[in-house]
Short mmCIF file of C-alpha atoms in Angstrom, two decimals:
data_model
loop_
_atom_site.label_atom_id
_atom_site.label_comp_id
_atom_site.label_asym_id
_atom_site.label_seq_id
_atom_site.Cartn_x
_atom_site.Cartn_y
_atom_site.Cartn_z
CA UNK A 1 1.56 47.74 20.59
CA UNK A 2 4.10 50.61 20.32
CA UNK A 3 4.27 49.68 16.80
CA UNK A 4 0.49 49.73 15.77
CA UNK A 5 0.48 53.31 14.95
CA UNK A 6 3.35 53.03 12.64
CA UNK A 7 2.30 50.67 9.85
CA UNK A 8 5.77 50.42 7.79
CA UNK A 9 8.02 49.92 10.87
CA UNK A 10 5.41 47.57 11.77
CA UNK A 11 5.33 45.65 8.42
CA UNK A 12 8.93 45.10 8.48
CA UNK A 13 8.87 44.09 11.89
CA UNK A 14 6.71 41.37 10.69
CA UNK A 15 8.85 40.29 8.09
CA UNK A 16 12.10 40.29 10.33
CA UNK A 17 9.82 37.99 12.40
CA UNK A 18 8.95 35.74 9.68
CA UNK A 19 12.27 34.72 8.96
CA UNK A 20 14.23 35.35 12.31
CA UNK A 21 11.31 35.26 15.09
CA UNK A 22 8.66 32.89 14.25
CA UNK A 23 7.03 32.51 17.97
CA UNK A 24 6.73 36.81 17.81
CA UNK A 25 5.49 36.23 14.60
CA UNK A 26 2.80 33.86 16.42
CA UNK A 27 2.10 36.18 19.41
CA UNK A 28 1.63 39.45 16.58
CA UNK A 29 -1.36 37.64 15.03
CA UNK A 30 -2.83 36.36 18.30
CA UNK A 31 -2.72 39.86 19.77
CA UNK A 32 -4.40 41.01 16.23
CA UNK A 33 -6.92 37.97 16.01
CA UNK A 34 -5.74 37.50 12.56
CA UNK A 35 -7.04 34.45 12.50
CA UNK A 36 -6.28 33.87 8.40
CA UNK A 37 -2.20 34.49 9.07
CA UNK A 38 -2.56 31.81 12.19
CA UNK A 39 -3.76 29.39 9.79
CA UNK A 40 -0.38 30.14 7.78
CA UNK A 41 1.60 30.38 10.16
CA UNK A 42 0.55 26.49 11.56
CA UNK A 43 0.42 25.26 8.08
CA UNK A 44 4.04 26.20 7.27
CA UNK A 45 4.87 25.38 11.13
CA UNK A 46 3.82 21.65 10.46
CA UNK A 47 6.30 21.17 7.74
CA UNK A 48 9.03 21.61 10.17
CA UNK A 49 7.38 19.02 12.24
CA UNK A 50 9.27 15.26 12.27
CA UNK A 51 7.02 13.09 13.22
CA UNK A 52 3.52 12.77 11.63
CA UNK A 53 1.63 13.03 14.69
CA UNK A 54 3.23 16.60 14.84
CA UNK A 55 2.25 17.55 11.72
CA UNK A 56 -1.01 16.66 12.05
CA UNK A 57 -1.55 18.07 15.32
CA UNK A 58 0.18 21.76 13.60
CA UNK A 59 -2.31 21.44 10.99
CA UNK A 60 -5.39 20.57 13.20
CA UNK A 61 -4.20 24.16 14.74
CA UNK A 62 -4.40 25.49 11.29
CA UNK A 63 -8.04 24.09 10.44
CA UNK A 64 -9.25 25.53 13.92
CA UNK A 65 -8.14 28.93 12.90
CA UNK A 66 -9.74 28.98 9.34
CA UNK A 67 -12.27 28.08 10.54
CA UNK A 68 -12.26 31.43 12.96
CA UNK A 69 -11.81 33.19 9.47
CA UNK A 70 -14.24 31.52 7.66
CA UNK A 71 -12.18 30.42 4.68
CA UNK A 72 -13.97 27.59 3.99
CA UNK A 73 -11.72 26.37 0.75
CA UNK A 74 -8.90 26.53 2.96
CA UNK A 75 -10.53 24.49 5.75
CA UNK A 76 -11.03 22.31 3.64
CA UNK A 77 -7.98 22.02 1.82
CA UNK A 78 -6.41 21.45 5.03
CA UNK A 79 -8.69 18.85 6.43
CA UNK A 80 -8.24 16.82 3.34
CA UNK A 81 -4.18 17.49 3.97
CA UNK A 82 -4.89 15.63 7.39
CA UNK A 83 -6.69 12.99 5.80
CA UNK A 84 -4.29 12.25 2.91
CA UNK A 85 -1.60 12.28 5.38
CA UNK A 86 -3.07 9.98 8.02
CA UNK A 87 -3.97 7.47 4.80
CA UNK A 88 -0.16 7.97 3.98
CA UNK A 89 0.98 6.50 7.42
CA UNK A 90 -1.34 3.53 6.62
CA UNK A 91 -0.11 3.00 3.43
CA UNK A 92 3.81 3.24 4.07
CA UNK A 93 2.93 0.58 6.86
CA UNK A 94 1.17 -1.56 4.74
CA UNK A 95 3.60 -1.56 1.55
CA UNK A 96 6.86 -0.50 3.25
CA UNK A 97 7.15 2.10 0.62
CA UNK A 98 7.52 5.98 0.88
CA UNK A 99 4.04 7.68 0.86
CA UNK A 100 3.99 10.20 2.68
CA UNK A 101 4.23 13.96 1.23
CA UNK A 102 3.00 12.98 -2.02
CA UNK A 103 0.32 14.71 -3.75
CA UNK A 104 -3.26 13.21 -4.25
CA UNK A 105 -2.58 12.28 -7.80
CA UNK A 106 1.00 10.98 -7.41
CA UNK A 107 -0.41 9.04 -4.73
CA UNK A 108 -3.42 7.59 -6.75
CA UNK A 109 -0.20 7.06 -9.53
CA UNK A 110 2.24 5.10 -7.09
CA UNK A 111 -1.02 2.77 -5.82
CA UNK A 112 -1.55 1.71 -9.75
CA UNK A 113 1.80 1.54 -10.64
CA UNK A 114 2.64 -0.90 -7.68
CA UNK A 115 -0.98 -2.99 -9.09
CA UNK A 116 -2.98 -1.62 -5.70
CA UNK A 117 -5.57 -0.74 -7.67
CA UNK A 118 -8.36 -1.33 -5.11
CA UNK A 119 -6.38 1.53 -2.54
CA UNK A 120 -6.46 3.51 -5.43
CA UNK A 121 -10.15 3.07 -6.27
CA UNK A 122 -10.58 3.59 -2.37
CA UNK A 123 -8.86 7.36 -2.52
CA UNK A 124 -10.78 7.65 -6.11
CA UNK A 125 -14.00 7.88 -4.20
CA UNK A 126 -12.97 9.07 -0.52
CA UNK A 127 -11.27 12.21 -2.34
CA UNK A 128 -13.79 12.83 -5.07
CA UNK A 129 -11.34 13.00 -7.88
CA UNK A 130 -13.33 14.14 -10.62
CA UNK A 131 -13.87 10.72 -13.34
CA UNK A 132 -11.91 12.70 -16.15
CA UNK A 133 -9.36 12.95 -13.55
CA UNK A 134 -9.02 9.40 -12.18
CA UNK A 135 -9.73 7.78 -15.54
CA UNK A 136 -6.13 9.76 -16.72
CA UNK A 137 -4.14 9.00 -13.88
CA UNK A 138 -5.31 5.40 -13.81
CA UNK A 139 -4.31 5.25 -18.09
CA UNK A 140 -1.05 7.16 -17.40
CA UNK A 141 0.02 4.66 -15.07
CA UNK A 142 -1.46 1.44 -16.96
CA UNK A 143 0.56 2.70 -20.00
CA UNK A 144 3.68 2.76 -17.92
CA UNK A 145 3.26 -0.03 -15.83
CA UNK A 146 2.98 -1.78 -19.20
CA UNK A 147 -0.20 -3.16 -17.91
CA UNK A 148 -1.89 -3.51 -21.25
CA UNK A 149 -4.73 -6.04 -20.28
CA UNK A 150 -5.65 -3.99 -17.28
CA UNK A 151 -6.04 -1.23 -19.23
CA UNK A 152 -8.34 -2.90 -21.83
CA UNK A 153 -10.27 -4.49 -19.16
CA UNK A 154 -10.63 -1.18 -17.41
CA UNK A 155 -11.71 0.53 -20.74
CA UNK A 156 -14.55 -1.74 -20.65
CA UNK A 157 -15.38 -1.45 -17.44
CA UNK A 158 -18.16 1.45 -18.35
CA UNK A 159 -18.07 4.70 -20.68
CA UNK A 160 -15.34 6.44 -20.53
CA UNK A 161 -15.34 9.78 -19.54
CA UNK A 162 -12.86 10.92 -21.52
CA UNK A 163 -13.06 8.99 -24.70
CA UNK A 164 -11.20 6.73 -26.15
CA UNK A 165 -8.33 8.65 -28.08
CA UNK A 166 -6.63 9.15 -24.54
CA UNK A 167 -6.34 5.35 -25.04
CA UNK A 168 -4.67 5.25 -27.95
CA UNK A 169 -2.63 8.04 -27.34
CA UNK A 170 -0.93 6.99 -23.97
CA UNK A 171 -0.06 3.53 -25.75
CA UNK A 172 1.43 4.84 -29.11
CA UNK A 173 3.85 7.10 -26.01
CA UNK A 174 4.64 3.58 -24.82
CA UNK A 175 5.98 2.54 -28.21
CA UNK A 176 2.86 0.14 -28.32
CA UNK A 177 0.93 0.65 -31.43
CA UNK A 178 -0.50 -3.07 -30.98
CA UNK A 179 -2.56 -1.83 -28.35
CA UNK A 180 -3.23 1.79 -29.40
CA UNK A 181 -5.27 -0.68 -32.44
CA UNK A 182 -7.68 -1.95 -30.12
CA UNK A 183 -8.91 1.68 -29.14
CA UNK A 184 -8.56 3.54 -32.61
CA UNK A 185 -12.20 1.62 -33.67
CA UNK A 186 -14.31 3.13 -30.53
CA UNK A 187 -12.74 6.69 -31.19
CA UNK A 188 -15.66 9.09 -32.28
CA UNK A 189 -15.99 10.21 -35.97
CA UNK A 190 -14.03 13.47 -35.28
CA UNK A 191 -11.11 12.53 -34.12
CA UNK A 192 -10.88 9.07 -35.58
CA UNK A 193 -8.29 10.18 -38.36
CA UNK A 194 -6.15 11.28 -35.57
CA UNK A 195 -6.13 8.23 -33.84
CA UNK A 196 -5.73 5.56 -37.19
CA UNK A 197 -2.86 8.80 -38.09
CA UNK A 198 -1.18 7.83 -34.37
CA UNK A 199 -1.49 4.22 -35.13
CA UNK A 200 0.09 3.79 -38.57
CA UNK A 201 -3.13 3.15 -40.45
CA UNK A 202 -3.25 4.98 -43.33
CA UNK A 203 -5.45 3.39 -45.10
CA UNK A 204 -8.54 3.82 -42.61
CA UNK A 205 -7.17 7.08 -41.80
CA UNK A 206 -7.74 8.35 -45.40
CA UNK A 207 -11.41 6.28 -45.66
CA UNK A 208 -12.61 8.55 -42.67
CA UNK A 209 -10.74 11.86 -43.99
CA UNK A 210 -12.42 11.49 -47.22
CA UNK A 211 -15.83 10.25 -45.52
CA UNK A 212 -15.83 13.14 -43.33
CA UNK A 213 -15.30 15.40 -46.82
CA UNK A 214 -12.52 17.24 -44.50
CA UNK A 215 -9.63 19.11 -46.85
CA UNK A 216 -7.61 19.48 -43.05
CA UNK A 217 -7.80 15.92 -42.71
CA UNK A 218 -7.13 14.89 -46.13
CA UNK A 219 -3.57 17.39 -45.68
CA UNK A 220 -3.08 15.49 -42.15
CA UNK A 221 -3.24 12.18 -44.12
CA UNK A 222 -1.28 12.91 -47.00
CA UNK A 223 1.58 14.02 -45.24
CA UNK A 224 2.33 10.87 -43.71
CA UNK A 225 2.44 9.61 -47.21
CA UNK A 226 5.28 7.58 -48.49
CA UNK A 227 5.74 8.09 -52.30
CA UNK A 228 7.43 5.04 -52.42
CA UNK A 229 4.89 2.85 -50.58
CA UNK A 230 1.80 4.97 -50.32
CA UNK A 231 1.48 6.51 -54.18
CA UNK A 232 -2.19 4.99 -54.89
CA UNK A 233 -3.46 6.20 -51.36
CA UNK A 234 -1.96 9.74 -51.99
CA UNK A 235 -3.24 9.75 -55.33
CA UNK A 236 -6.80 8.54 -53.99
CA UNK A 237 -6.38 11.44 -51.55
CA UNK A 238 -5.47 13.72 -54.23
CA UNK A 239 -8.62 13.08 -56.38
CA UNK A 240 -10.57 13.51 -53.50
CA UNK A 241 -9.47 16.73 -52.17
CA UNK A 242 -9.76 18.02 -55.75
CA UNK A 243 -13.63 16.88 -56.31
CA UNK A 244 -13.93 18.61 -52.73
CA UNK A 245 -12.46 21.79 -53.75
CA UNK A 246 -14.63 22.29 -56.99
CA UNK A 247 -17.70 22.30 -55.22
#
């Protein structure tokens, strides 16, 4: 109280407390009703916490106190925390694995890399991870499961939200150009030279560059041109760039 009326003594008094006296720290914020640092202060409290039902229990402290505040995003943020963690503890009993303290998305990850995908799906919807989202995660860790007829059988599953050059791009990173094949077709118009370019087609990647009347593309195509093995497609290329650039 004696320091109220002396705001820079006071403000490093704080910050002596936040790194030597963290129960004064407490009692400085009750006595102020700063009800936004007592969410902090319980948030970074529960990390120190061993047990999960202590951590929990520090962050249910936390919540109560933003919600004094009114910060709704980070109420939120912190009830989902207690959520992801408590489906953590389930998870870690159920597959003997390490879960907990994992992020949303590395979560999501671990589930389809270990071929849970129906936990995954589960924390897909219960989290409301957008589709663009979940649709990359769940191709990401297809791709490096090596999961290839999951992944095909998921790309049919419905539209997908984030096309289909994703698809072909995650499986050309996995050194599997087999696969990237069966995706390069259902790529739209504009970026289809990319994806027959990522696959190794040349041929089709020139027929759209040339259909599309694109001098970019054309460039793109030609200079994965062999001139040992590729002279009458670069020469095809050639002419057509040339009747492009007259008009």
């Amino acid at each position: 109280m004696t320091l109220q009326n002396q705001p820079v003594a006071l403000s490093l008094y704080r910050q002596f407390c936040r790194h030597q006296e963290r129960d004064t720290l407490k009692d400085l914020y009750n006595q102020d009703d700063n009800h936004q640092e007592l969410g902090n202060f319980h948030v970074h409290s529960s990390y120190s916490e061993k047990r999960i039902e202590g951590r929990v229990g520090a962050l249910q402290n936390a919540l109560d106190e933003f919600n004094k505040a009114r910060n709704d995003f980070a109420a939120k943020a912190t009830e989902e925390q207690i959520k992801l963690l408590r489906l953590q503890r389930h998870l870690q009993e159920d597959f003997d694995k390490p879960y907990l303290d994992l992020s949303l998305h590395d979560t999501v990850s671990t589930l389809i890399l270990d071929g849970h995908h129906k936990r995954a799906e589960q924390l897909y919807r219960e989290f409301k991870i957008p589709d663009k989202r979940y649709w990359w995660l769940k191709i990401s860790a297809l791709a490096t499961r090596g999961d290839w007829e999951e992944m095909e059988k998921f790309s049919k599953s419905k539209k997908s939200p984030i096309g289909y050059l994703p698809f072909v791009e995650v499986a050309v990173k996995h050194h599997n150009r087999y696969e990237a094949r069966k995706y390069a077709p259902r790529v739209p118009p504009e970026q289809r030279v990319k994806a027959f370019v990522l696959v190794g087609d040349l041929e089709q990647a020139a027929e759209a560059a040339i259909e599309h009347k694109s001098e970019a593309e054309m460039n793109l195509v030609l200079s994965r041109c062999s001139p040992g093995t590729d002279g009458a497609l670069a020469e095809k290329l050639t002419r057509a760039r040339a009747q492009l650039l007259k008009k």
